[in-house]
């Protein structure tokens, strides 16, 4: 999983809030609706809550409304109301958010493009609620609770809980892809695989999105990386870097051309399987940027 980053993300989230705030809506005689949309600055607080603070907002809501009867008409009306609010935002404004974030690849799996086509009205990313809108309808419009992702990951997660919100962090060094037997890979044997070396927090995401199984199907990419690395050990890589350098290309661009993927944390969201490539090159001691 990769982190969603953008230098202007605060501005993007605030413009999103302005849209939500001014969106036409019917007033509803409902205690939860009034609390969220009419009481003080609650709407702003809930829409702009930072990813690591969402869990505290859940506690605050539960303290404010203790002993909620989930079968009551009041609660069911609120859930339906928030679902409608989200659907309007999803169709009318979230495609704009995706474009402004300049996010090309699913942050959950780093395997699929999530480009927006036709202003997001034809083909676009889906948006997963990190905290389910079924269980936490009051977070249905929260900016950092809406994770742009591919349809496969959205279906896989469903109402399940994961521990790492990509707006807050990615796997980084806590969840690295690697080849479990480099020797067998180099020798062209079949008894090796691409696996995650991950801590318990990353494991929750890996299991929910079935990343272990999915990345086991990318052995061909891993094998090609190893073959290229071996071929470049003779000094060929230095010659290529020098030749591209003479063209005025920076080292990151040169590495992308050589390996076919963006490398480093800043580029992982631009092309599928970039984390796989970057992690294996680090395992091989080739990529040191």
mmCIF file with all atom_site columns, C-alpha atoms in Angstrom, residues 124-233:
data_model
loop_
_atom_site.group_PDB
_atom_site.id
_atom_site.type_symbol
_atom_site.label_atom_id
_atom_site.label_alt_id
_atom_site.label_comp_id
_atom_site.label_asym_id
_atom_site.label_entity_id
_atom_site.label_seq_id
_atom_site.pdbx_PDB_ins_code
_atom_site.Cartn_x
_atom_site.Cartn_y
_atom_site.Cartn_z
_atom_site.occupancy
_atom_site.B_iso_or_equiv
_atom_site.pdbx_formal_charge
_atom_site.auth_seq_id
_atom_site.auth_comp_id
_atom_site.auth_asym_id
_atom_site.auth_atom_id
_atom_site.pdbx_PDB_model_num
ATOM 1   C CA . UNK A 1 124 ? -13.177 6.775   -12.680 1.00 0.00 ? 124 UNK A CA 1
ATOM 2   C CA . UNK A 1 125 ? -11.914 5.453   -9.396  1.00 0.00 ? 125 UNK A CA 1
ATOM 3   C CA . UNK A 1 126 ? -14.299 4.127   -6.853  1.00 0.00 ? 126 UNK A CA 1
ATOM 4   C CA . UNK A 1 127 ? -14.172 5.557   -3.346  1.00 0.00 ? 127 UNK A CA 1
ATOM 5   C CA . UNK A 1 128 ? -13.873 3.305   -0.341  1.00 0.00 ? 128 UNK A CA 1
ATOM 6   C CA . UNK A 1 129 ? -15.018 4.517   3.056   1.00 0.00 ? 129 UNK A CA 1
ATOM 7   C CA . UNK A 1 130 ? -12.081 3.678   5.317   1.00 0.00 ? 130 UNK A CA 1
ATOM 8   C CA . UNK A 1 131 ? -14.601 3.640   8.146   1.00 0.00 ? 131 UNK A CA 1
ATOM 9   C CA . UNK A 1 132 ? -17.728 2.093   6.643   1.00 0.00 ? 132 UNK A CA 1
ATOM 10  C CA . UNK A 1 133 ? -20.578 4.501   5.927   1.00 0.00 ? 133 UNK A CA 1
ATOM 11  C CA . UNK A 1 134 ? -22.973 1.750   7.039   1.00 0.00 ? 134 UNK A CA 1
ATOM 12  C CA . UNK A 1 135 ? -21.535 1.626   10.550  1.00 0.00 ? 135 UNK A CA 1
ATOM 13  C CA . UNK A 1 136 ? -20.329 5.222   10.697  1.00 0.00 ? 136 UNK A CA 1
ATOM 14  C CA . UNK A 1 137 ? -22.749 7.245   8.531   1.00 0.00 ? 137 UNK A CA 1
ATOM 15  C CA . UNK A 1 138 ? -21.599 10.482  10.184  1.00 0.00 ? 138 UNK A CA 1
ATOM 16  C CA . UNK A 1 139 ? -18.220 9.969   8.443   1.00 0.00 ? 139 UNK A CA 1
ATOM 17  C CA . UNK A 1 140 ? -19.794 9.408   5.024   1.00 0.00 ? 140 UNK A CA 1
ATOM 18  C CA . UNK A 1 141 ? -18.628 12.832  3.792   1.00 0.00 ? 141 UNK A CA 1
ATOM 19  C CA . UNK A 1 142 ? -15.306 13.031  5.655   1.00 0.00 ? 142 UNK A CA 1
ATOM 20  C CA . UNK A 1 143 ? -12.593 13.871  3.136   1.00 0.00 ? 143 UNK A CA 1
ATOM 21  C CA . UNK A 1 144 ? -9.873  11.682  4.655   1.00 0.00 ? 144 UNK A CA 1
ATOM 22  C CA . UNK A 1 145 ? -12.317 8.805   5.040   1.00 0.00 ? 145 UNK A CA 1
ATOM 23  C CA . UNK A 1 146 ? -12.852 8.639   1.274   1.00 0.00 ? 146 UNK A CA 1
ATOM 24  C CA . UNK A 1 147 ? -10.088 6.573   -0.314  1.00 0.00 ? 147 UNK A CA 1
ATOM 25  C CA . UNK A 1 148 ? -9.846  6.597   -4.127  1.00 0.00 ? 148 UNK A CA 1
ATOM 26  C CA . UNK A 1 149 ? -9.201  3.001   -5.148  1.00 0.00 ? 149 UNK A CA 1
ATOM 27  C CA . UNK A 1 150 ? -9.738  0.382   -7.833  1.00 0.00 ? 150 UNK A CA 1
ATOM 28  C CA . UNK A 1 151 ? -13.010 -1.608  -7.995  1.00 0.00 ? 151 UNK A CA 1
ATOM 29  C CA . UNK A 1 152 ? -11.227 -4.826  -6.969  1.00 0.00 ? 152 UNK A CA 1
ATOM 30  C CA . UNK A 1 153 ? -9.967  -3.324  -3.712  1.00 0.00 ? 153 UNK A CA 1
ATOM 31  C CA . UNK A 1 154 ? -13.280 -1.632  -2.991  1.00 0.00 ? 154 UNK A CA 1
ATOM 32  C CA . UNK A 1 155 ? -15.110 -4.962  -3.346  1.00 0.00 ? 155 UNK A CA 1
ATOM 33  C CA . UNK A 1 156 ? -12.474 -6.859  -1.334  1.00 0.00 ? 156 UNK A CA 1
ATOM 34  C CA . UNK A 1 157 ? -12.660 -4.469  1.593   1.00 0.00 ? 157 UNK A CA 1
ATOM 35  C CA . UNK A 1 158 ? -16.411 -4.042  1.726   1.00 0.00 ? 158 UNK A CA 1
ATOM 36  C CA . UNK A 1 159 ? -17.335 -3.381  5.366   1.00 0.00 ? 159 UNK A CA 1
ATOM 37  C CA . UNK A 1 160 ? -14.101 -4.842  6.748   1.00 0.00 ? 160 UNK A CA 1
ATOM 38  C CA . UNK A 1 161 ? -11.703 -2.845  8.889   1.00 0.00 ? 161 UNK A CA 1
ATOM 39  C CA . UNK A 1 162 ? -8.051  -2.213  8.097   1.00 0.00 ? 162 UNK A CA 1
ATOM 40  C CA . UNK A 1 163 ? -5.502  -0.384  10.221  1.00 0.00 ? 163 UNK A CA 1
ATOM 41  C CA . UNK A 1 164 ? -3.604  1.788   7.747   1.00 0.00 ? 164 UNK A CA 1
ATOM 42  C CA . UNK A 1 165 ? -5.286  4.759   6.090   1.00 0.00 ? 165 UNK A CA 1
ATOM 43  C CA . UNK A 1 166 ? -3.327  5.717   2.945   1.00 0.00 ? 166 UNK A CA 1
ATOM 44  C CA . UNK A 1 167 ? -3.937  9.406   3.623   1.00 0.00 ? 167 UNK A CA 1
ATOM 45  C CA . UNK A 1 168 ? -1.878  8.964   6.811   1.00 0.00 ? 168 UNK A CA 1
ATOM 46  C CA . UNK A 1 169 ? 0.834   6.549   5.701   1.00 0.00 ? 169 UNK A CA 1
ATOM 47  C CA . UNK A 1 170 ? 1.865   3.786   3.347   1.00 0.00 ? 170 UNK A CA 1
ATOM 48  C CA . UNK A 1 171 ? 3.606   0.500   4.015   1.00 0.00 ? 171 UNK A CA 1
ATOM 49  C CA . UNK A 1 172 ? 7.059   2.048   3.525   1.00 0.00 ? 172 UNK A CA 1
ATOM 50  C CA . UNK A 1 173 ? 9.686   -0.171  5.174   1.00 0.00 ? 173 UNK A CA 1
ATOM 51  C CA . UNK A 1 174 ? 7.091   -1.835  7.426   1.00 0.00 ? 174 UNK A CA 1
ATOM 52  C CA . UNK A 1 175 ? 5.642   -3.822  4.544   1.00 0.00 ? 175 UNK A CA 1
ATOM 53  C CA . UNK A 1 176 ? 8.155   -4.590  1.830   1.00 0.00 ? 176 UNK A CA 1
ATOM 54  C CA . UNK A 1 177 ? 7.830   -6.940  -1.113  1.00 0.00 ? 177 UNK A CA 1
ATOM 55  C CA . UNK A 1 178 ? 10.710  -9.311  -1.656  1.00 0.00 ? 178 UNK A CA 1
ATOM 56  C CA . UNK A 1 179 ? 11.730  -12.531 -3.347  1.00 0.00 ? 179 UNK A CA 1
ATOM 57  C CA . UNK A 1 180 ? 11.831  -15.276 -0.727  1.00 0.00 ? 180 UNK A CA 1
ATOM 58  C CA . UNK A 1 181 ? 14.618  -17.233 -2.470  1.00 0.00 ? 181 UNK A CA 1
ATOM 59  C CA . UNK A 1 182 ? 16.871  -15.170 -4.714  1.00 0.00 ? 182 UNK A CA 1
ATOM 60  C CA . UNK A 1 183 ? 19.031  -18.181 -5.528  1.00 0.00 ? 183 UNK A CA 1
ATOM 61  C CA . UNK A 1 184 ? 16.130  -20.245 -6.864  1.00 0.00 ? 184 UNK A CA 1
ATOM 62  C CA . UNK A 1 185 ? 14.912  -17.220 -8.809  1.00 0.00 ? 185 UNK A CA 1
ATOM 63  C CA . UNK A 1 186 ? 18.336  -16.662 -10.400 1.00 0.00 ? 186 UNK A CA 1
ATOM 64  C CA . UNK A 1 187 ? 18.631  -20.347 -11.256 1.00 0.00 ? 187 UNK A CA 1
ATOM 65  C CA . UNK A 1 188 ? 15.245  -20.242 -12.980 1.00 0.00 ? 188 UNK A CA 1
ATOM 66  C CA . UNK A 1 189 ? 13.621  -22.704 -10.612 1.00 0.00 ? 189 UNK A CA 1
ATOM 67  C CA . UNK A 1 190 ? 9.927   -22.571 -9.755  1.00 0.00 ? 190 UNK A CA 1
ATOM 68  C CA . UNK A 1 191 ? 10.088  -22.909 -5.963  1.00 0.00 ? 191 UNK A CA 1
ATOM 69  C CA . UNK A 1 192 ? 10.325  -19.228 -5.057  1.00 0.00 ? 192 UNK A CA 1
ATOM 70  C CA . UNK A 1 193 ? 7.732   -16.524 -4.657  1.00 0.00 ? 193 UNK A CA 1
ATOM 71  C CA . UNK A 1 194 ? 7.091   -12.822 -4.176  1.00 0.00 ? 194 UNK A CA 1
ATOM 72  C CA . UNK A 1 195 ? 6.133   -12.258 -0.533  1.00 0.00 ? 195 UNK A CA 1
ATOM 73  C CA . UNK A 1 196 ? 5.538   -9.445  1.941   1.00 0.00 ? 196 UNK A CA 1
ATOM 74  C CA . UNK A 1 197 ? 7.923   -8.897  4.817   1.00 0.00 ? 197 UNK A CA 1
ATOM 75  C CA . UNK A 1 198 ? 5.464   -6.959  6.964   1.00 0.00 ? 198 UNK A CA 1
ATOM 76  C CA . UNK A 1 199 ? 4.565   -6.031  10.526  1.00 0.00 ? 199 UNK A CA 1
ATOM 77  C CA . UNK A 1 200 ? 1.197   -6.791  12.142  1.00 0.00 ? 200 UNK A CA 1
ATOM 78  C CA . UNK A 1 201 ? -0.385  -3.453  11.169  1.00 0.00 ? 201 UNK A CA 1
ATOM 79  C CA . UNK A 1 202 ? 0.453   -3.916  7.504   1.00 0.00 ? 202 UNK A CA 1
ATOM 80  C CA . UNK A 1 203 ? -0.734  -7.508  7.728   1.00 0.00 ? 203 UNK A CA 1
ATOM 81  C CA . UNK A 1 204 ? -4.323  -6.397  8.347   1.00 0.00 ? 204 UNK A CA 1
ATOM 82  C CA . UNK A 1 205 ? -4.355  -4.579  5.000   1.00 0.00 ? 205 UNK A CA 1
ATOM 83  C CA . UNK A 1 206 ? -2.512  -7.390  3.229   1.00 0.00 ? 206 UNK A CA 1
ATOM 84  C CA . UNK A 1 207 ? -5.048  -9.979  4.388   1.00 0.00 ? 207 UNK A CA 1
ATOM 85  C CA . UNK A 1 208 ? -8.156  -7.918  3.608   1.00 0.00 ? 208 UNK A CA 1
ATOM 86  C CA . UNK A 1 209 ? -6.986  -7.062  0.087   1.00 0.00 ? 209 UNK A CA 1
ATOM 87  C CA . UNK A 1 210 ? -5.436  -10.525 -0.487  1.00 0.00 ? 210 UNK A CA 1
ATOM 88  C CA . UNK A 1 211 ? -2.177  -8.866  -1.515  1.00 0.00 ? 211 UNK A CA 1
ATOM 89  C CA . UNK A 1 212 ? -0.070  -11.959 -0.807  1.00 0.00 ? 212 UNK A CA 1
ATOM 90  C CA . UNK A 1 213 ? -2.055  -13.991 -3.311  1.00 0.00 ? 213 UNK A CA 1
ATOM 91  C CA . UNK A 1 214 ? -2.267  -11.187 -5.861  1.00 0.00 ? 214 UNK A CA 1
ATOM 92  C CA . UNK A 1 215 ? 1.451   -10.425 -5.877  1.00 0.00 ? 215 UNK A CA 1
ATOM 93  C CA . UNK A 1 216 ? 2.310   -14.096 -6.232  1.00 0.00 ? 216 UNK A CA 1
ATOM 94  C CA . UNK A 1 217 ? 0.970   -13.679 -9.778  1.00 0.00 ? 217 UNK A CA 1
ATOM 95  C CA . UNK A 1 218 ? 3.647   -11.079 -10.565 1.00 0.00 ? 218 UNK A CA 1
ATOM 96  C CA . UNK A 1 219 ? 6.647   -13.419 -10.437 1.00 0.00 ? 219 UNK A CA 1
ATOM 97  C CA . UNK A 1 220 ? 7.351   -12.632 -14.084 1.00 0.00 ? 220 UNK A CA 1
ATOM 98  C CA . UNK A 1 221 ? 7.938   -8.969  -13.256 1.00 0.00 ? 221 UNK A CA 1
ATOM 99  C CA . UNK A 1 222 ? 10.153  -9.886  -10.303 1.00 0.00 ? 222 UNK A CA 1
ATOM 100 C CA . UNK A 1 223 ? 12.163  -12.329 -12.418 1.00 0.00 ? 223 UNK A CA 1
ATOM 101 C CA . UNK A 1 224 ? 12.728  -9.726  -15.130 1.00 0.00 ? 224 UNK A CA 1
ATOM 102 C CA . UNK A 1 225 ? 13.996  -7.250  -12.538 1.00 0.00 ? 225 UNK A CA 1
ATOM 103 C CA . UNK A 1 226 ? 16.497  -9.804  -11.216 1.00 0.00 ? 226 UNK A CA 1
ATOM 104 C CA . UNK A 1 227 ? 17.683  -10.636 -14.738 1.00 0.00 ? 227 UNK A CA 1
ATOM 105 C CA . UNK A 1 228 ? 18.192  -6.963  -15.561 1.00 0.00 ? 228 UNK A CA 1
ATOM 106 C CA . UNK A 1 229 ? 20.081  -6.451  -12.314 1.00 0.00 ? 229 UNK A CA 1
ATOM 107 C CA . UNK A 1 230 ? 22.415  -9.376  -13.050 1.00 0.00 ? 230 UNK A CA 1
ATOM 108 C CA . UNK A 1 231 ? 23.027  -8.138  -16.595 1.00 0.00 ? 231 UNK A CA 1
ATOM 109 C CA . UNK A 1 232 ? 23.875  -4.690  -15.300 1.00 0.00 ? 232 UNK A CA 1
ATOM 110 C CA . UNK A 1 233 ? 26.460  -5.912  -12.806 1.00 0.00 ? 233 UNK A CA 1
#
